Each structure stands twice: as C-alpha cells, then as structure tokens.
Tab-separated table of C-alpha atoms in Angstrom:
chain	number	residue	atom	x	y	z
A	1	MET	CA	0.006	-0.006	0.009
A	2	GLN	CA	2.861	2.409	0.775
A	3	ALA	CA	4.118	2.223	-2.827
A	4	LEU	CA	0.623	3.092	-4.079
A	5	LEU	CA	0.385	6.076	-1.713
A	6	ASP	CA	3.873	7.301	-2.664
A	7	ALA	CA	2.965	7.035	-6.372
A	8	ALA	CA	-0.401	8.772	-5.710
A	9	GLU	CA	1.441	11.601	-4.017
A	10	GLU	CA	3.619	12.051	-7.124
A	11	VAL	CA	0.724	11.796	-9.589
A	12	PHE	CA	-1.741	14.051	-7.680
A	13	GLY	CA	1.093	16.510	-7.011
A	14	GLU	CA	1.966	16.759	-10.711
A	15	THR	CA	-1.512	16.829	-12.172
A	16	SER	CA	-5.063	17.511	-10.984
A	17	TYR	CA	-7.334	15.020	-9.316
A	18	GLU	CA	-9.433	14.882	-12.462
A	19	ARG	CA	-6.470	14.173	-14.748
A	20	ALA	CA	-4.786	11.665	-12.450
A	21	SER	CA	-5.440	8.061	-13.311
A	22	ILE	CA	-5.312	4.786	-11.463
A	23	ALA	CA	-3.254	3.401	-14.389
A	24	GLU	CA	-0.560	6.041	-13.849
A	25	ILE	CA	-0.551	5.498	-10.094
A	26	THR	CA	-0.089	1.754	-10.472
A	27	ARG	CA	2.543	2.228	-13.206
A	28	ARG	CA	4.617	4.449	-10.913
A	29	ALA	CA	4.090	2.098	-7.986
A	30	GLY	CA	5.291	-0.797	-10.114
A	31	VAL	CA	2.217	-2.900	-9.473
A	32	ALA	CA	-0.639	-4.296	-11.566
A	33	GLN	CA	-3.902	-2.378	-11.642
A	34	GLY	CA	-5.633	-5.240	-9.881
A	35	THR	CA	-3.302	-4.701	-6.894
A	36	PHE	CA	-4.701	-1.173	-6.518
A	37	TYR	CA	-8.178	-2.578	-6.010
A	38	LEU	CA	-7.000	-4.789	-3.188
A	39	TYR	CA	-6.405	-1.600	-1.165
A	40	PHE	CA	-8.708	1.017	-2.661
A	41	PRO	CA	-12.125	0.821	-4.312
A	42	ASP	CA	-11.511	3.882	-6.476
A	43	LYS	CA	-9.404	6.991	-7.143
A	44	ARG	CA	-11.247	9.013	-4.506
A	45	ALA	CA	-10.361	6.489	-1.820
A	46	VAL	CA	-6.617	6.658	-2.555
A	47	PHE	CA	-6.864	10.463	-2.620
A	48	VAL	CA	-8.528	10.508	0.825
A	49	GLU	CA	-5.936	8.112	2.200
A	50	LEU	CA	-3.220	10.290	0.750
A	51	VAL	CA	-4.567	13.387	2.562
A	52	LYS	CA	-4.537	11.326	5.804
A	53	LYS	CA	-0.949	10.100	5.151
A	54	LEU	CA	0.322	13.618	4.450
A	55	ASN	CA	-1.492	15.028	7.501
A	56	ARG	CA	-0.087	12.302	9.813
A	57	GLY	CA	3.362	12.761	8.344
A	58	LEU	CA	3.291	16.504	8.817
A	59	ARG	CA	2.047	16.295	12.433
A	60	HIS	CA	4.646	13.633	13.298
A	61	PHE	CA	7.471	15.595	11.636
A	62	ILE	CA	6.558	18.763	13.505
A	63	ALA	CA	6.137	16.863	16.831
A	64	MET	CA	9.619	15.399	16.440
A	65	ARG	CA	11.111	18.842	15.810
A	66	LEU	CA	9.326	20.255	18.858
A	67	GLU	CA	10.636	17.685	21.339
A	68	GLY	CA	12.409	19.458	24.136
A	69	VAL	CA	11.462	22.995	22.984
A	70	GLU	CA	10.275	24.897	26.027
A	71	SER	CA	9.086	28.371	25.089
A	72	ARG	CA	6.043	29.001	22.923
A	73	LEU	CA	7.898	31.334	20.557
A	74	ALA	CA	10.698	28.823	20.173
A	75	ALA	CA	8.038	26.237	19.377
A	76	GLU	CA	6.508	28.612	16.815
A	77	ARG	CA	9.870	29.040	15.117
A	78	GLN	CA	10.722	25.330	15.185
A	79	GLY	CA	7.225	24.426	14.027
A	80	LEU	CA	7.451	26.899	11.163
A	81	LEU	CA	10.867	25.584	10.084
A	82	ALA	CA	9.586	21.986	10.333
A	83	PHE	CA	6.516	22.868	8.274
A	84	PHE	CA	8.695	24.342	5.510
A	85	GLU	CA	11.103	21.398	5.639
A	86	TYR	CA	8.274	18.849	5.374
A	87	THR	CA	6.550	20.671	2.549
A	88	THR	CA	9.817	20.951	0.670
A	89	GLU	CA	9.957	17.184	0.655
A	90	HIS	CA	6.167	16.810	0.090
A	91	ARG	CA	5.270	19.662	-2.262
A	92	ALA	CA	2.136	17.736	-3.279
A	93	LEU	CA	0.647	18.585	0.122
A	94	TYR	CA	-0.302	22.067	-1.070
A	95	LYS	CA	-2.030	20.922	-4.224
A	96	VAL	CA	-3.696	17.842	-2.680
A	97	VAL	CA	-5.143	19.784	0.236
A	98	ARG	CA	-6.413	22.566	-2.000
A	99	GLU	CA	-8.121	20.037	-4.259
A	100	ALA	CA	-9.512	18.154	-1.287
A	101	GLU	CA	-11.946	20.980	-0.665
A	102	PHE	CA	-13.653	20.038	-3.953
A	103	VAL	CA	-12.910	16.263	-4.140
A	104	ASP	CA	-13.996	15.415	-0.617
A	105	GLU	CA	-14.938	18.290	1.659
A	106	GLU	CA	-15.078	15.990	4.703
A	107	ILE	CA	-11.389	15.069	4.412
A	108	TYR	CA	-10.506	18.697	3.701
A	109	LEU	CA	-12.188	19.759	6.924
A	110	TRP	CA	-10.687	16.820	8.830
A	111	HIS	CA	-7.198	17.860	7.673
A	112	TYR	CA	-7.480	21.386	9.060
A	113	ARG	CA	-9.382	20.416	12.210
A	114	THR	CA	-6.777	17.737	13.043
A	115	LEU	CA	-3.909	20.160	12.541
A	116	THR	CA	-5.679	22.839	14.551
A	117	GLU	CA	-6.498	20.631	17.564
A	118	GLY	CA	-2.888	20.078	18.651
A	119	TYR	CA	-1.932	23.632	17.879
A	120	VAL	CA	-4.759	25.001	19.992
A	121	ARG	CA	-3.685	22.829	22.963
A	122	GLY	CA	-0.177	24.286	22.828
A	123	LEU	CA	-1.411	27.859	22.545
A	124	ARG	CA	-3.922	27.368	25.321
A	125	GLN	CA	-1.153	26.045	27.652
A	126	ALA	CA	1.035	29.051	26.802
A	127	MET	CA	-1.945	31.391	27.507
A	128	GLU	CA	-2.675	29.703	30.852
A	129	SER	CA	0.962	30.027	31.902
A	130	GLY	CA	0.987	33.725	30.928
A	131	GLU	CA	3.621	33.200	28.280
A	132	ILE	CA	1.435	34.682	25.566
A	133	SER	CA	-1.644	36.930	25.605
A	134	ASP	CA	-5.089	35.520	25.928
A	135	ASP	CA	-6.707	38.530	24.174
A	136	ILE	CA	-7.431	36.322	21.175
A	137	SER	CA	-8.862	32.846	21.407
A	138	PRO	CA	-6.355	30.021	20.802
A	139	GLU	CA	-8.570	28.776	17.948
A	140	THR	CA	-8.440	32.104	16.125
A	141	MET	CA	-4.750	32.496	16.844
A	142	ALA	CA	-3.970	29.016	15.528
A	143	LEU	CA	-5.925	29.550	12.314
A	144	ALA	CA	-4.382	32.969	11.724
A	145	ILE	CA	-0.784	31.691	12.160
A	146	MET	CA	-1.542	28.618	10.041
A	147	GLY	CA	-2.896	30.838	7.286
A	148	ILE	CA	0.255	32.955	7.360
A	149	ASN	CA	2.509	29.907	7.197
A	150	GLN	CA	0.416	28.273	4.502
A	151	LEU	CA	0.502	31.239	2.132
A	152	LEU	CA	4.165	32.101	2.762
A	153	GLY	CA	5.075	28.463	2.338
A	154	SER	CA	3.225	28.156	-0.945
A	155	MET	CA	5.009	31.269	-2.284
A	156	TRP	CA	8.479	30.084	-1.253
A	157	ILE	CA	8.234	26.298	-1.504
A	158	ILE	CA	6.005	26.081	-4.583
A	159	VAL	CA	6.789	29.312	-6.483
A	160	GLU	CA	10.385	29.980	-5.539
A	161	ARG	CA	11.177	26.260	-5.075
A	162	GLN	CA	13.202	26.857	-1.923
A	163	GLN	CA	12.730	27.401	1.759
A	164	PRO	CA	12.310	30.975	2.892
A	165	PRO	CA	15.608	32.681	3.772
A	166	ASP	CA	16.451	33.363	7.421
A	167	GLU	CA	15.431	37.006	7.214
A	168	VAL	CA	11.928	36.006	6.063
A	169	ILE	CA	11.722	33.529	8.971
A	170	ASP	CA	12.767	36.346	11.321
A	171	GLU	CA	10.112	38.663	9.882
A	172	ILE	CA	7.395	36.029	10.204
A	173	MET	CA	8.410	35.381	13.790
A	174	THR	CA	8.358	39.088	14.643
A	175	PHE	CA	4.850	39.313	13.223
A	176	VAL	CA	3.729	36.134	15.081
A	177	ALA	CA	5.303	37.293	18.369
A	178	ARG	CA	3.455	40.602	18.171
A	179	GLY	CA	0.247	38.779	17.279
A	180	VAL	CA	0.455	36.491	20.281
A	181	GLY	CA	1.471	39.354	22.595
A	182	ALA	CA	5.036	38.177	23.283
A	183	ASP	CA	8.468	39.749	23.026
A	184	PRO	CA	9.780	39.078	19.459
A	185	GLU	CA	13.311	38.603	20.820
A	186	VAL	CA	12.370	35.680	23.103
A	187	GLY	CA	12.007	33.018	20.385
A	188	ARG	CA	15.290	33.820	18.564
C-alpha cells in the first residue's frame, strides 16, 4: 500500500485530481492495476488516504522537531521551520489539500481540524501560563498563524522552489510574536 500512496502523491502532485489516473498511479508504484483494488475501491479512496498520510506525516514531523522545545515562541519558530522542511519534501501537500476541498470536503475539513487541535492545545497552555496573551482565542490565533504559514510556504516552497531565507523567517516570527502578545526577541 505504501508504494501506491507514494505514487499517488507524485501523480496528484503533478496533475489535478481529475487528470490523475489509477493506471498512472499503479505504473509508478510498479504494481498491476488489480493490486490497486486490493487496497482502494476507487481513485477518490486513494486520494482521501493520501490526505490522511500527508497530515499524519506533517504532524509527526513537527512533533519530532518540537521535542524538548520549552518556550512558545521557540516552538513557533521550530514548528514553522519543520513545516517548511516537510513541505519541501512533500510539495504535493499544497495541491492535494487545496483540491480536497472540492474532491472530498469532509477530508479537507478533517485535515485542518486535526492540525488545529494540537496547535490550540499548545497555545492554550502558553496562555494559561501567561507566556502569551489571551486577548485572542487560541482557535483564532492558531488559524491565523496557520494561514500565514500556508501562504508564505506556498509562495516560497512552490513558486520559488526553496525554503524561505532566514530574514523572512525572522520577519514572520516578529509578526507572530506581536500577534500572540510576546516579546519578538524571546524566540530567537
């Protein structure tokens, strides 16, 4: 199944959901078309599983990068860098998630809700400890920061085909620090 998901990530990342074919996915996976149907009933099912795979991979990757990070702003910086690193390796994430809104709205919503849940927990803890302001709800704060990271990432990772330079990371972190009511120098 992993070979099929890896091939699906390539195919959906290079073309649209509509233009992607099971034949191309199985060709790239190096398996017969019949093998595809042992795991997935149709193209939509492999697409949905791919969104789940990318989501789990992203959350795991970020969690690994956040191990041992103590301050909220340091976590924001490390999380941002991890997000850009993961999406550099998995550029298809951007296209697949955007298309998910139209292919399967339920998985699209699941993707963002799942990402937001853990983020909100971390922000809420930082608010409760007084590390960041509680003037904005952790839900709104999480979505706003995710939106910033998503758009900046798509511009740098997809358009420029590179990770943002350090000065852009510093500017993003200054903006985020001010948004969460923290000292911008703390997370550097």
